[in-house]
Short mmCIF file of C-alpha atoms and ligand atoms in Angstrom, two decimals:
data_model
loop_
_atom_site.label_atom_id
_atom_site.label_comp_id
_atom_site.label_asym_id
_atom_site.label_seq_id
_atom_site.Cartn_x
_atom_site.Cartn_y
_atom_site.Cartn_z
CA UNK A 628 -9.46 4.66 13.94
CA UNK A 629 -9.60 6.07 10.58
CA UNK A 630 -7.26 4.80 7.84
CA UNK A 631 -7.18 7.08 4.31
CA UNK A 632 -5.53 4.88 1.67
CA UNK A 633 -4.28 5.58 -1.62
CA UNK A 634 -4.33 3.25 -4.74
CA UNK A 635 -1.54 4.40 -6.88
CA UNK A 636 -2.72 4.22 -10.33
CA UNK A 637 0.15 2.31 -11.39
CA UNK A 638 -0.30 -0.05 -9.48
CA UNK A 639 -3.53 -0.89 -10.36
CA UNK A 640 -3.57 -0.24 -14.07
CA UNK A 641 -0.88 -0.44 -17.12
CA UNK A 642 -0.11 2.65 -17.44
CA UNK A 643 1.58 1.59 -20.68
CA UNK A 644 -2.13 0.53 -22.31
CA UNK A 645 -4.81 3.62 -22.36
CA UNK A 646 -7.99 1.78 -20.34
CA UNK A 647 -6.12 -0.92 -18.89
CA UNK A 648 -6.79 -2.25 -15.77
CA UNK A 649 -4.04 -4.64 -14.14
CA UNK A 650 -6.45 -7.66 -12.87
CA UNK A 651 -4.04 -9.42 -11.01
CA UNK A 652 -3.12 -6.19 -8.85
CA UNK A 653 -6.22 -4.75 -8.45
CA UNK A 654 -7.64 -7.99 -7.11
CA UNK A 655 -4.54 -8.84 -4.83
CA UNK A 656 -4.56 -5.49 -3.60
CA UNK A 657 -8.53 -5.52 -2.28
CA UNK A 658 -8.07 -9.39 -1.29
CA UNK A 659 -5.47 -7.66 1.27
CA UNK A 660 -8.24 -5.00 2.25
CA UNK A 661 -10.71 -7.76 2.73
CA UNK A 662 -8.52 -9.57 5.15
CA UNK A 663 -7.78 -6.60 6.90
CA UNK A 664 -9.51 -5.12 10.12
CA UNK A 665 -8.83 -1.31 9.14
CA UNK A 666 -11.78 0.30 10.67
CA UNK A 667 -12.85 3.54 9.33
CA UNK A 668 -11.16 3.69 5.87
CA UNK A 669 -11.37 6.14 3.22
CA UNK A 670 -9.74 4.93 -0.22
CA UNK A 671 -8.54 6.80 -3.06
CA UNK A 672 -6.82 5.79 -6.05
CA UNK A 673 -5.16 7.61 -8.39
CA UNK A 674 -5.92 7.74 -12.45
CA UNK A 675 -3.18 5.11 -14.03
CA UNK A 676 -3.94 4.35 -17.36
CA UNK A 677 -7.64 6.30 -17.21
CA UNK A 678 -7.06 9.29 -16.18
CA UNK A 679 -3.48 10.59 -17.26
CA UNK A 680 -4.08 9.32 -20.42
CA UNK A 681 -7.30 11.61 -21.03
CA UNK A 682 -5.73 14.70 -19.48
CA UNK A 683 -2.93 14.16 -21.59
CA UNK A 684 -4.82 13.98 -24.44
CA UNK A 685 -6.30 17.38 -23.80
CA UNK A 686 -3.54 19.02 -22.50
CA UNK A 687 -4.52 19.10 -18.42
CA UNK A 688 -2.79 18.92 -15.59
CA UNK A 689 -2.94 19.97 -12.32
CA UNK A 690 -1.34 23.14 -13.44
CA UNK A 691 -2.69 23.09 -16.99
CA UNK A 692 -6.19 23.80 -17.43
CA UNK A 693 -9.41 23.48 -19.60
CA UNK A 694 -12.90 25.51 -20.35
CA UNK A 695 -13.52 22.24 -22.82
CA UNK A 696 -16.78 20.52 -21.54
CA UNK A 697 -15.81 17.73 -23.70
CA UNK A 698 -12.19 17.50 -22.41
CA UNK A 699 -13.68 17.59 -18.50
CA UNK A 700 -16.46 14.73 -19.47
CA UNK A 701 -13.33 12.77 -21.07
CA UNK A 702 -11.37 12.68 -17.92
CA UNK A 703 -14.04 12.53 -15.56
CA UNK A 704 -16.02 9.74 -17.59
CA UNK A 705 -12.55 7.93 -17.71
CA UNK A 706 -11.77 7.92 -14.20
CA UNK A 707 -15.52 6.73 -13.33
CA UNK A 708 -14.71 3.61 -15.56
CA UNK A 709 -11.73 3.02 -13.44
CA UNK A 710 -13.39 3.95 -10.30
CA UNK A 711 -16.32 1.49 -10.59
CA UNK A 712 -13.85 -1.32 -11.42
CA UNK A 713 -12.09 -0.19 -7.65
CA UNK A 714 -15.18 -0.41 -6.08
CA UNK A 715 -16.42 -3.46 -7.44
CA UNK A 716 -13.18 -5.40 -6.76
CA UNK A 717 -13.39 -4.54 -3.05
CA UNK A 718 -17.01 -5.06 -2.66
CA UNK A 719 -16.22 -8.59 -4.14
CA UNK A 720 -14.05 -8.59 -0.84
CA UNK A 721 -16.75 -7.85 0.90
CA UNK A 722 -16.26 -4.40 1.76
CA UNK A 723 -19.14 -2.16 1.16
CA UNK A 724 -17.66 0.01 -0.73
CA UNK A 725 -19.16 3.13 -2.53
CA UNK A 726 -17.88 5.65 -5.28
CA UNK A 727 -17.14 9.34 -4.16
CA UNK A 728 -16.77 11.53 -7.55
CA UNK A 729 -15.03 14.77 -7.01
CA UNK A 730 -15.60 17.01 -9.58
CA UNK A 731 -19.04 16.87 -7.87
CA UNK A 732 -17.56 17.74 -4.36
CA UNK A 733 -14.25 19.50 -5.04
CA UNK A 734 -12.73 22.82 -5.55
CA UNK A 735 -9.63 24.22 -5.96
CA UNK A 736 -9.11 26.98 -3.32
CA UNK A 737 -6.02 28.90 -3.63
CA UNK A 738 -5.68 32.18 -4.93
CA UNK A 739 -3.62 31.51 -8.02
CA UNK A 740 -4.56 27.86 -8.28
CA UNK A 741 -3.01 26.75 -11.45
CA UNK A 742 0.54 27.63 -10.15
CA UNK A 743 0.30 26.80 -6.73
CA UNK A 744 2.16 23.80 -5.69
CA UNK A 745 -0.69 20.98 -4.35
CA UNK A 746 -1.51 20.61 -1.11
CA UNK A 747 -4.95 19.19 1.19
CA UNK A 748 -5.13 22.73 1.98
CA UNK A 749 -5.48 23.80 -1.88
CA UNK A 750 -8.74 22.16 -1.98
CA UNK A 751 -12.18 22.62 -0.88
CA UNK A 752 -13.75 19.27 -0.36
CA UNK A 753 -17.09 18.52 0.82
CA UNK A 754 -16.65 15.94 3.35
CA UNK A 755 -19.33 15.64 5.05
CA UNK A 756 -21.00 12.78 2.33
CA UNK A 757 -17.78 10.79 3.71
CA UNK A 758 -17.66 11.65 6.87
CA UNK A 759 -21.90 10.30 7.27
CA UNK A 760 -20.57 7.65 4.59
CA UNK A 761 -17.87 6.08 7.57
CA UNK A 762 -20.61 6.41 10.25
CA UNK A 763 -22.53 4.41 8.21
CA UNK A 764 -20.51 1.82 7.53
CA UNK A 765 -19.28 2.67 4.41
CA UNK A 766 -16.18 2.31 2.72
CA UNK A 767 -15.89 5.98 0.30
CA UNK A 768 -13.75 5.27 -2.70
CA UNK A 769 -12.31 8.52 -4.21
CA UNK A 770 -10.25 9.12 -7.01
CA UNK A 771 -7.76 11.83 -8.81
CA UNK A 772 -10.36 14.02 -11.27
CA UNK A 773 -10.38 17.05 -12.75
CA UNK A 774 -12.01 19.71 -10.54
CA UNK A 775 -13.47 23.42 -10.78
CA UNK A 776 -10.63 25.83 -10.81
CA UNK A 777 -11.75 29.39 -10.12
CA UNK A 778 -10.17 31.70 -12.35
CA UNK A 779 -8.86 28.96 -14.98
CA UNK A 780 -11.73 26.35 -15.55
CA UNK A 781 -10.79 23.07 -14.65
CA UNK A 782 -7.69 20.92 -13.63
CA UNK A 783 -6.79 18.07 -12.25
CA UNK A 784 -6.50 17.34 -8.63
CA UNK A 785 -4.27 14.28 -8.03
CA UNK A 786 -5.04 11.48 -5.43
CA UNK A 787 -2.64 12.45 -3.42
CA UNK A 788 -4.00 15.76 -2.78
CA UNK A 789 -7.31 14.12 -2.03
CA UNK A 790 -5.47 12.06 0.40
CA UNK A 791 -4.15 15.07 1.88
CA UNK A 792 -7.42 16.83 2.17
CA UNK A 793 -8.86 13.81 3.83
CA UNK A 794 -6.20 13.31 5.96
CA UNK A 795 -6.66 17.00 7.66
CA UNK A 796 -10.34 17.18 7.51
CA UNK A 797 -10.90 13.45 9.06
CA UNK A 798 -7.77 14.26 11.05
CA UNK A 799 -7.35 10.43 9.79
CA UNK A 800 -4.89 8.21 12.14
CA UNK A 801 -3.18 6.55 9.26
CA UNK A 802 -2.27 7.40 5.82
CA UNK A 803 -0.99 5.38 3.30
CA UNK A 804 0.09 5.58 -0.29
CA UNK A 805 0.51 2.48 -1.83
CA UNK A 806 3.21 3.28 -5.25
CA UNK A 807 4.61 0.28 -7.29
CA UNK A 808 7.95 1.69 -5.64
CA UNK A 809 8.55 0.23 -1.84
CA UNK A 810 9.28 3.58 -0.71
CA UNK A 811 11.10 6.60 -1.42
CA UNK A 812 14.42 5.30 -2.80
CA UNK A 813 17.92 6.54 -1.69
CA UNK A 814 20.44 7.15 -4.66
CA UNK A 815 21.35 3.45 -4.00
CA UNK A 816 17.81 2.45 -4.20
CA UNK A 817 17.24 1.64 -0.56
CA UNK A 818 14.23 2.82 0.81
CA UNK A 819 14.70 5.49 2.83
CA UNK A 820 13.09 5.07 6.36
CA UNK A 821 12.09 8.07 7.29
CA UNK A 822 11.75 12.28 5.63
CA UNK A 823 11.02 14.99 7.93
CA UNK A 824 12.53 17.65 5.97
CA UNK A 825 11.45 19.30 2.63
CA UNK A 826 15.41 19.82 1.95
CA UNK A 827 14.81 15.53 1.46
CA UNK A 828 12.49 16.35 -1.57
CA UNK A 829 15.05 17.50 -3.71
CA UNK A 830 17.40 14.09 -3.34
CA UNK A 831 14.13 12.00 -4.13
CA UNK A 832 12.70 13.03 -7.72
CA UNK A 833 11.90 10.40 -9.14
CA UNK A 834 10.94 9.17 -12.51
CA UNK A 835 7.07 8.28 -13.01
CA UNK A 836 6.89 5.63 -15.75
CA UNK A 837 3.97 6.54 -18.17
CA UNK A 838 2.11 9.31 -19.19
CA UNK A 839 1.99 10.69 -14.93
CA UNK A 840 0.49 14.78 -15.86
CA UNK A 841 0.46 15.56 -11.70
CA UNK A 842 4.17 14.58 -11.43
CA UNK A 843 6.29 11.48 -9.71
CA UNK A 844 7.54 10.94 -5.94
CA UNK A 845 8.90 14.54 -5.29
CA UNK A 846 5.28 15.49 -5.76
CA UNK A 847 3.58 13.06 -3.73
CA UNK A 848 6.66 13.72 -0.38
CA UNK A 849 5.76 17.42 -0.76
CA UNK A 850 2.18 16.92 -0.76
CA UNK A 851 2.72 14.54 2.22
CA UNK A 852 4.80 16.88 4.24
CA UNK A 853 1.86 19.35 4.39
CA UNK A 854 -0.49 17.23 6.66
CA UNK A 855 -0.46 16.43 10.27
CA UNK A 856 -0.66 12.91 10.29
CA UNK A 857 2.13 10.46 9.36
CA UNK A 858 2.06 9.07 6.20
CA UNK A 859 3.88 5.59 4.62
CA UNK A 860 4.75 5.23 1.20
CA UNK A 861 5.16 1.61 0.37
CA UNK A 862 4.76 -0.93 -2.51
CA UNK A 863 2.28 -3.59 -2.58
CA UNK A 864 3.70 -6.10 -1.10
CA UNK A 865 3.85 -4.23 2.35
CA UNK A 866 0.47 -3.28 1.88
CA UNK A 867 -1.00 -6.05 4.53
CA UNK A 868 1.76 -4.78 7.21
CA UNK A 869 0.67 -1.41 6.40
CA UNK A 870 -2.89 -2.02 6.90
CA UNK A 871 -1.71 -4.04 10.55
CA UNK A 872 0.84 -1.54 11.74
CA UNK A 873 0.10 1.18 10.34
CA UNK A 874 3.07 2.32 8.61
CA UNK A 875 5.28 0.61 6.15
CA UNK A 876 8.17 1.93 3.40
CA UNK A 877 9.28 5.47 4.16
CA UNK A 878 7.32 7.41 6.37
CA UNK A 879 7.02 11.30 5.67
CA UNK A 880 6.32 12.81 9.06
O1 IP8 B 1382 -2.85 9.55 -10.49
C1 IP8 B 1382 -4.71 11.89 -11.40
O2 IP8 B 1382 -4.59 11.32 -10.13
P1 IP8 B 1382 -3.16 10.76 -9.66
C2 IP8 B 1382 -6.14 11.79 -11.90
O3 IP8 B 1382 -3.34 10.45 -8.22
C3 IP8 B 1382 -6.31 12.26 -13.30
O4 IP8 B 1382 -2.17 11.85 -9.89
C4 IP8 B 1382 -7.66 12.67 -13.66
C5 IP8 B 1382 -5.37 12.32 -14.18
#
């Protein structure tokens, strides 16, 4: 079984502090990976505090791009800082878990790629490093970077398009995006169950808190809704039952 997990940024950083990484979270979130049984699992987490606060500094986004060396070493320096914090909590949790950079092993693919809305199928991602990574035993840790752009330098690919890559090309089992939100909230704020529909993205936008330069939940359902596999979007706290039963929160099918 192969499980691709994402690490919302916010949830394990203060997105209101540039650099800041939230302790308690980040370790409460990998003690609940270390209990877990997942199998073959594939994390990524997204930039938080690291990396939206670089690329906003420099004016990128996944739409806005740069030819600045300095701008791409910002970002990409930022987000291993955060990345090697990610893979040294879980490996404290005794998963072996090893950093997967993608501006080394990613490229954006579409035709006009800095308007194109993004999708797993808007990227070129070289997966077999993870794919040899699982059989080994490994547990890859990605993360939201900025990546080659043809055309347009480079911009940022978000996690959750990593996610959605992975999910394809792994043709993962499970998917999970673990938000500081416990799903995609009704106007009411219940979670809504399930979406099936891309007609449900436009009653779900969402407000990121923070400096967010890939955008909030509409984003992240729309990204979601592009891949085969079913994928839960859930807080924290369901993280454990997510990692047991495979979904939790809303579930974008
Ligand atoms: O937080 C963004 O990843 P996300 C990564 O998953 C950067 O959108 C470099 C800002």
């Amino acid at each position: 079984m192969t499980t691709v997990l994402k690490l919302g940024g916010s949830v394990i950083t203060d997105k209101g502090e540039p650099e800041t990484i939230d302790r308690p979270a980040l370790a409460s979130t990998a003690a609940a990976l270390g209990r877990a049984d997942p199998g073959r699992l594939v994390v990524v987490h997204g930039g938080g505090s690291f990396g939206h606060h670089h690329a906003d500094a420099h004016g990128v986004s996944s739409t806005a791009s740069t030819r600045e060396a300095a701008a791409v070493t910002a970002i990409h320096d930022a987000m291993g800082r955060l990345n090697a914090a990610v893979v040294a909590a879980l490996q404290e949790e005794g998963l072996s878990a090893v950093p997967v950079r993608p501006l080394s092993a990613a490229v954006k693919s579409d035709a006009d790629p800095t308007t194109s809305s993004e999708s797993g199928r808007s990227l070129g991602l070289a997966t077999r490093p993870v794919r040899a990574l699982l059989t080994e035993g490994f547990v890859p840790v990605l993360h939201g970077d900025v990546v080659a752009t043809p055309g347009a330098g480079c911009t940022v690919a978000s996690g959750d398009t990593l996610v959605a890559a992975l999910a394809d090309r792994l043709a993962a089992d499970r998917v999970g995006l673990c938000t500081t939100v416990p799903g995609v909230l009704d106007a009411d704020g219940a979670v809504i169950e399930e979406i099936d529909g891309r007609e449900a993205v436009a009653d779900v936008l969402g407000d990121a808190t923070g400096t967010d330069v890939t955008g909030g939940m509409a984003a992240k359902v729309e990204t979601l809704l592009g891949i085969d596999s079913p994928a839960s979007i859930f807080g924290p706290d369901a993280l454990s039952r997510f990692l047991e039963t495979g979904t939790a929160g809303t579930v974008v099918r």
